[in-house]
Amino acid sequence: MSTPAGNRSAPPPTERRSAAKAVPAGALLKSLPLFKALDEASLGRLAAATHRRVLARGERVFSRGDDPEGMYVVVYGQVRLLGRARGGGERLAGVVDAGHSFGEPIMFLERPALVDAEAATDALVLQLPKEAVFAEIERNPRFARRLIAGLSSRLEALVQQQERQDRGGGQARVVDYLLRQGGSTAGVPFTLPAAKAAVAAHLRLTPEHFSRLLHELAAEELLRIDGRRITLLQPLRLAALRH
Amino acid sequence: MSTPAGNRSAPPPTERRSAAKAVPAGALLKSLPLFKALDEASLGRLAAATHRRVLARGERVFSRGDDPEGMYVVVYGQVRLLGRARGGGERLAGVVDAGHSFGEPIMFLERPALVDAEAATDALVLQLPKEAVFAEIERNPRFARRLIAGLSSRLEALVQQQERQDRGGGQARVVDYLLRQGGSTAGVPFTLPAAKAAVAAHLRLTPEHFSRLLHELAAEELLRIDGRRITLLQPLRLAALRH
C-alpha cells in the first residue's frame, strides 16, 4: 500500500477500498511515517488494536463535543477539520493529508473535540485506541519521539499559517492558499477540501469577498472555477500576486 | 520558590533575582508542571544539565533564524514570541507564562527558530539541552507523556485562538484579548506583553485601528491607558462587548 500525498494520483475509490480491505493493519501502519521506527513486535501490538474506517466523502470521523478516545491516522484521502465561523457557519480549521495523524490533543488532554472531523474525499482512516497508544509510549521511546515531532510540526505549521494570513491582502491570501492546495502544475483540477464558506472563513474573508476574488482571477484567465473544482491556468502569474 | 501565574503578585525583580540564584535547579524544576511526575534521580540528571538565565525585560532568549539546541521553561515572568507582521513589523505570536515551556518544536524538528523569543518582563528561564531532554524521554515515559500533553494544549490553544479571532469585529477581539490579559479584576493595571503594533498585528488590526479602539474604550471610561500599561475599570461592562 502506498501513501499518496494528495488525491490526484491515487487509484479510483472502489479500487482503493478493496485494496485497503485486503492489506493487513500492520502493513498499513508500517507505511506511515509515525510508525516507521517501530519494531515488528510493537507494530503487531498496535495493529491488533487498530480499527480501520473506510469513509465516503462527507462522512464524519467525530463531531465537535465528542470524546473520541483515541487518535487517527489517514492512510489515503483527506480529512477536513471544521470549526465554527463568525455568524455560526463552518470554518476550515485544517486538512489532514495521507500519512498524517489527528486527534492526539483530544486524546491526551481528555477534553471533548473542538472541531468536526470529516472525510473531504473518500478516505481510509485508522483509529488507534488510547490504551494502545499510551502502552506503546511506555514501551517505546522512539514512538514517543515520533509523536512529539508530529505535534511539533503541526504547531510550527499553525504559527506559519497565521503569519502568512496576516501578510498581504485578501487576494494574496486566496492566491497563496490556491497554490498550496493545487501545486504549481497548470491545468490539473483540484477540489476545495470544504465548502466555499468554510474556506473563506479559514482565509478570514466573507464568503462574498472570497467569491468575488475567485471570479476576478477567473476573469483574468488565471484560473477556472467549476463549483468547488478549481483549475489553475497560469500558476506562475498567480504566484506573482502573492506579495 | 513559587511559580506565580502572572506578573502581578510576584515579588519585586531584585528580590526574585537573588532568590532565584539561591534556589537549586532541582527544586526549580520540581516546582514546574512539566517535571512534577519525575523521580529524584531523573530530576537530578536534568538539573545537572540545566542552564538558568536571569533576563531583564527586553532581553533575547533566541532570535528568528537561530538553532537553539534545547528547550526552555519559564520559572517566573513572561516571555513573548515575536514573528513578522505585514509590512515587516513585529507581530506577537504568543506569550509564555510562568510554569510553561517553549522551543520544543525547534528542538525536535531541528529547524531554525521562526520567532524571536524575548523577556516581556524580568524573567527567569531554564534551558534544558537537547541531549538531556532526549535521554530523559528514553528513560522516562512519564516525561514523554508530559511533553506530549504540553504540546497538545498549545495546539488546542492556537486553534481556539484562531476561532476567537475570526468571530466578532475588531472591538470584540480587543476586548477579549484585554480580558484574557488583565483578568476580570477592576483597577489592577497590567502591561501589554509587546509593543502596541505587535499586539495589533496579533489581533489582525492595523496599529491605528487598535489605537483608536483602545481610545474609544477609554473615552467610555471602561479602561485607562498609560503607554503599554492598561487598567480595566469596568470588566463586566467590557465583557458584554465581546459578542
Tab-separated table of N, CA, C and O in Angstrom, chain B residues 43-114:
chain	number	residue	atom	x	y	z
B	43	LEU	N	15.103	14.023	38.093
B	43	LEU	CA	15.223	15.457	38.381
B	43	LEU	C	16.691	15.842	38.536
B	43	LEU	O	17.130	16.870	38.023
B	44	GLY	N	17.438	14.996	39.226
B	44	GLY	CA	18.857	15.276	39.453
B	44	GLY	C	19.622	15.336	38.141
B	44	GLY	O	20.419	16.253	37.909
B	45	ARG	N	19.362	14.368	37.244
B	45	ARG	CA	20.060	14.350	35.946
B	45	ARG	C	19.715	15.596	35.138
B	45	ARG	O	20.592	16.235	34.555
B	46	LEU	N	18.404	15.939	35.075
B	46	LEU	CA	18.009	17.119	34.308
B	46	LEU	C	18.576	18.396	34.937
B	46	LEU	O	19.070	19.284	34.234
B	47	ALA	N	18.537	18.466	36.270
B	47	ALA	CA	19.023	19.668	36.963
B	47	ALA	C	20.507	19.890	36.661
B	47	ALA	O	20.945	21.031	36.452
B	48	ALA	N	21.261	18.809	36.604
B	48	ALA	CA	22.705	18.934	36.358
B	48	ALA	C	22.976	19.529	34.978
B	48	ALA	O	23.992	20.200	34.759
B	49	ALA	N	22.057	19.297	34.030
B	49	ALA	CA	22.268	19.778	32.655
B	49	ALA	C	21.647	21.165	32.429
B	49	ALA	O	21.917	21.812	31.424
B	50	THR	N	20.811	21.600	33.362
B	50	THR	CA	20.043	22.851	33.185
B	50	THR	C	20.912	24.106	33.303
B	50	THR	O	21.737	24.212	34.194
B	51	HIS	N	20.699	25.023	32.362
B	51	HIS	CA	21.307	26.358	32.482
B	51	HIS	C	20.222	27.320	32.907
B	51	HIS	O	19.132	27.303	32.346
B	52	ARG	N	20.518	28.215	33.863
B	52	ARG	CA	19.482	29.197	34.204
B	52	ARG	C	19.859	30.543	33.617
B	52	ARG	O	21.019	30.928	33.597
B	53	ARG	N	18.842	31.242	33.120
B	53	ARG	CA	19.089	32.569	32.559
B	53	ARG	C	18.170	33.594	33.211
B	53	ARG	O	16.961	33.504	33.098
B	54	VAL	N	18.792	34.516	33.939
B	54	VAL	CA	18.031	35.611	34.544
B	54	VAL	C	17.996	36.725	33.514
B	54	VAL	O	19.041	37.200	33.060
B	55	LEU	N	16.791	37.115	33.094
B	55	LEU	CA	16.649	38.058	31.982
B	55	LEU	C	16.005	39.359	32.432
B	55	LEU	O	15.054	39.347	33.223
B	56	ALA	N	16.517	40.468	31.935
B	56	ALA	CA	15.835	41.749	32.122
B	56	ALA	C	14.817	41.896	30.993
B	56	ALA	O	14.997	41.305	29.912
B	57	ARG	N	13.770	42.663	31.241
B	57	ARG	CA	12.755	42.893	30.218
B	57	ARG	C	13.405	43.324	28.905
B	57	ARG	O	14.269	44.212	28.902
B	58	GLY	N	13.021	42.684	27.810
B	58	GLY	CA	13.552	43.041	26.502
B	58	GLY	C	14.743	42.184	26.085
B	58	GLY	O	15.106	42.162	24.913
B	59	GLU	N	15.339	41.442	27.022
B	59	GLU	CA	16.497	40.603	26.663
B	59	GLU	C	16.042	39.398	25.824
B	59	GLU	O	15.000	38.802	26.089
B	60	ARG	N	16.860	39.036	24.847
B	60	ARG	CA	16.540	37.919	23.952
B	60	ARG	C	16.935	36.561	24.537
B	60	ARG	O	18.009	36.438	25.131
B	61	VAL	N	16.072	35.579	24.345
B	61	VAL	CA	16.454	34.189	24.641
B	61	VAL	C	17.055	33.585	23.369
B	61	VAL	O	18.112	32.970	23.394
B	62	PHE	N	16.347	33.752	22.259
B	62	PHE	CA	16.921	33.415	20.948
B	62	PHE	C	16.232	34.274	19.894
B	62	PHE	O	15.204	34.906	20.184
B	63	SER	N	16.819	34.334	18.695
B	63	SER	CA	16.276	35.151	17.621
B	63	SER	C	15.824	34.252	16.481
B	63	SER	O	16.291	33.122	16.338
B	64	ARG	N	14.903	34.764	15.695
B	64	ARG	CA	14.455	34.103	14.473
B	64	ARG	C	15.693	33.699	13.660
B	64	ARG	O	16.619	34.501	13.483
B	65	GLY	N	15.744	32.453	13.202
B	65	GLY	CA	16.890	32.001	12.424
B	65	GLY	C	17.934	31.256	13.252
B	65	GLY	O	18.741	30.509	12.708
B	66	ASP	N	17.918	31.449	14.579
B	66	ASP	CA	18.859	30.719	15.448
B	66	ASP	C	18.498	29.230	15.510
B	66	ASP	O	17.357	28.846	15.256
B	67	ASP	N	19.475	28.410	15.905
B	67	ASP	CA	19.220	26.990	16.199
B	67	ASP	C	19.430	26.790	17.691
B	67	ASP	O	20.551	26.548	18.122
B	68	PRO	N	18.359	26.904	18.501
B	68	PRO	CA	18.582	26.967	19.934
B	68	PRO	C	18.996	25.677	20.647
B	68	PRO	O	19.206	25.724	21.836
B	69	GLU	N	19.067	24.524	20.011
B	69	GLU	CA	19.632	23.319	20.647
B	69	GLU	C	19.104	22.985	22.035
B	69	GLU	O	19.888	22.578	22.907
B	70	GLY	N	17.865	23.229	22.269
B	70	GLY	CA	17.323	22.851	23.576
B	70	GLY	C	15.936	23.421	23.737
B	70	GLY	O	15.418	24.082	22.846
B	71	MET	N	15.313	23.127	24.886
B	71	MET	CA	14.003	23.715	25.154
B	71	MET	C	14.090	24.594	26.401
B	71	MET	O	15.077	24.542	27.139
B	72	TYR	N	13.059	25.391	26.637
B	72	TYR	CA	13.090	26.386	27.697
B	72	TYR	C	11.839	26.298	28.560
B	72	TYR	O	10.768	25.971	28.058
B	73	VAL	N	12.023	26.589	29.850
B	73	VAL	CA	10.881	26.642	30.757
B	73	VAL	C	10.943	27.960	31.516
B	73	VAL	O	12.010	28.355	31.991
B	74	VAL	N	9.809	28.645	31.617
B	74	VAL	CA	9.750	29.924	32.337
B	74	VAL	C	9.443	29.654	33.807
B	74	VAL	O	8.442	29.017	34.126
B	75	VAL	N	10.319	30.100	34.728
B	75	VAL	CA	10.088	29.928	36.165
B	75	VAL	C	9.279	31.103	36.709
B	75	VAL	O	8.302	30.918	37.417
B	76	TYR	N	9.686	32.324	36.389
B	76	TYR	CA	8.828	33.476	36.688
B	76	TYR	C	8.926	34.475	35.553
B	76	TYR	O	9.885	34.442	34.777
B	77	GLY	N	7.945	35.376	35.486
B	77	GLY	CA	7.920	36.371	34.418
B	77	GLY	C	7.228	35.831	33.188
B	77	GLY	O	6.564	34.787	33.229
B	78	GLN	N	7.362	36.567	32.097
B	78	GLN	CA	6.737	36.185	30.826
B	78	GLN	C	7.736	36.330	29.690
B	78	GLN	O	8.552	37.254	29.701
B	79	VAL	N	7.638	35.442	28.732
B	79	VAL	CA	8.466	35.540	27.526
B	79	VAL	C	7.536	35.744	26.347
B	79	VAL	O	6.521	35.057	26.227
B	80	ARG	N	7.830	36.716	25.479
B	80	ARG	CA	6.996	36.924	24.298
B	80	ARG	C	7.685	36.350	23.072
B	80	ARG	O	8.918	36.389	22.963
B	81	LEU	N	6.869	35.802	22.180
B	81	LEU	CA	7.374	35.251	20.931
B	81	LEU	C	6.918	36.190	19.821
B	81	LEU	O	5.727	36.444	19.675
B	82	LEU	N	7.871	36.733	19.067
B	82	LEU	CA	7.551	37.741	18.062
B	82	LEU	C	7.858	37.237	16.661
B	82	LEU	O	8.996	36.861	16.358
B	83	GLY	N	6.818	37.212	15.817
B	83	GLY	CA	7.012	36.883	14.407
B	83	GLY	C	7.060	38.158	13.583
B	83	GLY	O	7.181	39.249	14.127
B	84	ARG	N	6.965	37.976	12.290
B	84	ARG	CA	6.964	39.148	11.400
B	84	ARG	C	5.534	39.509	11.007
B	84	ARG	O	4.738	38.635	10.705
B	85	ALA	N	5.225	40.780	10.998
B	85	ALA	CA	3.896	41.240	10.586
B	85	ALA	C	3.970	41.744	9.159
B	85	ALA	O	5.050	41.921	8.595
B	86	ARG	N	2.780	41.921	8.597
B	86	ARG	CA	2.603	42.585	7.312
B	86	ARG	C	3.410	43.884	7.301
B	86	ARG	O	3.371	44.652	8.264
B	87	GLY	N	4.136	44.118	6.243
B	87	GLY	CA	4.895	45.356	6.152
B	87	GLY	C	6.231	45.287	6.880
B	87	GLY	O	6.967	46.264	6.899
B	88	GLY	N	6.546	44.132	7.497
B	88	GLY	CA	7.879	43.966	8.072
B	88	GLY	C	7.996	44.259	9.553
B	88	GLY	O	9.051	44.060	10.132
B	89	GLY	N	6.906	44.718	10.192
B	89	GLY	CA	6.978	44.982	11.632
B	89	GLY	C	6.923	43.698	12.445
B	89	GLY	O	6.999	42.607	11.898
B	90	GLU	N	6.783	43.851	13.760
B	90	GLU	CA	6.695	42.681	14.623
B	90	GLU	C	5.248	42.283	14.848
B	90	GLU	O	4.349	43.118	14.791
B	91	ARG	N	5.054	41.015	15.136
B	91	ARG	CA	3.709	40.506	15.387
B	91	ARG	C	3.812	39.551	16.567
B	91	ARG	O	4.604	38.620	16.549
B	92	LEU	N	3.009	39.801	17.602
B	92	LEU	CA	3.030	38.939	18.776
B	92	LEU	C	2.483	37.566	18.397
B	92	LEU	O	1.316	37.434	18.039
B	93	ALA	N	3.342	36.548	18.461
B	93	ALA	CA	2.879	35.209	18.077
B	93	ALA	C	2.453	34.411	19.295
B	93	ALA	O	1.761	33.412	19.175
B	94	GLY	N	2.875	34.834	20.485
B	94	GLY	CA	2.473	34.115	21.685
B	94	GLY	C	3.153	34.680	22.911
B	94	GLY	O	4.145	35.396	22.797
B	95	VAL	N	2.585	34.364	24.077
B	95	VAL	CA	3.188	34.771	25.349
B	95	VAL	C	3.322	33.515	26.196
B	95	VAL	O	2.373	32.751	26.319
B	96	VAL	N	4.516	33.271	26.735
B	96	VAL	CA	4.730	32.090	27.565
B	96	VAL	C	4.747	32.523	29.027
B	96	VAL	O	5.609	33.311	29.434
B	97	ASP	N	3.787	32.042	29.800
B	97	ASP	CA	3.697	32.407	31.214
B	97	ASP	C	4.557	31.484	32.073
B	97	ASP	O	5.000	30.427	31.612
B	98	ALA	N	4.731	31.879	33.329
B	98	ALA	CA	5.479	31.060	34.293
B	98	ALA	C	4.883	29.661	34.358
B	98	ALA	O	3.665	29.496	34.332
B	99	GLY	N	5.745	28.656	34.421
B	99	GLY	CA	5.283	27.283	34.501
B	99	GLY	C	5.163	26.621	33.137
B	99	GLY	O	5.006	25.412	33.042
B	100	HIS	N	5.265	27.411	32.072
B	100	HIS	CA	5.110	26.862	30.723
B	100	HIS	C	6.450	26.804	29.986
B	100	HIS	O	7.397	27.477	30.348
B	101	SER	N	6.474	25.993	28.926
B	101	SER	CA	7.729	25.791	28.193
B	101	SER	C	7.600	26.318	26.771
B	101	SER	O	6.504	26.590	26.288
B	102	PHE	N	8.719	26.487	26.124
B	102	PHE	CA	8.713	26.863	24.696
B	102	PHE	C	9.985	26.340	24.043
B	102	PHE	O	10.910	25.900	24.716
B	103	GLY	N	9.981	26.353	22.705
B	103	GLY	CA	11.177	25.922	21.973
B	103	GLY	C	11.226	24.437	21.644
B	103	GLY	O	12.115	24.004	20.912
B	104	GLU	N	10.264	23.633	22.149
B	104	GLU	CA	10.324	22.202	21.832
B	104	GLU	C	10.261	21.922	20.336
B	104	GLU	O	11.002	21.073	19.833
B	105	PRO	N	9.345	22.588	19.593
B	105	PRO	CA	9.265	22.259	18.164
B	105	PRO	C	10.605	22.460	17.461
B	105	PRO	O	11.024	21.633	16.650
B	106	ILE	N	11.295	23.549	17.773
B	106	ILE	CA	12.584	23.826	17.131
B	106	ILE	C	13.574	22.719	17.463
B	106	ILE	O	14.301	22.223	16.612
B	107	MET	N	13.560	22.314	18.728
B	107	MET	CA	14.495	21.279	19.170
B	107	MET	C	14.206	19.946	18.481
B	107	MET	O	15.112	19.265	18.011
B	108	PHE	N	12.917	19.591	18.408
B	108	PHE	CA	12.592	18.280	17.844
B	108	PHE	C	12.711	18.241	16.336
B	108	PHE	O	13.050	17.233	15.756
B	109	LEU	N	12.372	19.338	15.687
B	109	LEU	CA	12.368	19.347	14.230
B	109	LEU	C	13.731	19.734	13.678
B	109	LEU	O	13.981	19.613	12.482
B	110	GLU	N	14.626	20.215	14.559
B	110	GLU	CA	15.963	20.632	14.138
B	110	GLU	C	15.905	21.634	13.001
B	110	GLU	O	16.586	21.485	11.994
B	111	ARG	N	15.065	22.645	13.203
B	111	ARG	CA	14.957	23.728	12.228
B	111	ARG	C	15.231	25.037	12.937
B	111	ARG	O	15.045	25.130	14.149
B	112	PRO	N	15.605	26.066	12.194
B	112	PRO	CA	15.846	27.355	12.851
B	112	PRO	C	14.545	27.938	13.410
B	112	PRO	O	13.458	27.635	12.912
B	113	ALA	N	14.675	28.757	14.435
B	113	ALA	CA	13.519	29.374	15.085
B	113	ALA	C	12.758	30.254	14.108
B	113	ALA	O	13.354	30.939	13.279
B	114	LEU	N	11.411	30.237	14.210
B	114	LEU	CA	10.549	31.056	13.345
B	114	LEU	C	10.249	32.402	13.985
B	114	LEU	O	9.684	33.286	13.352
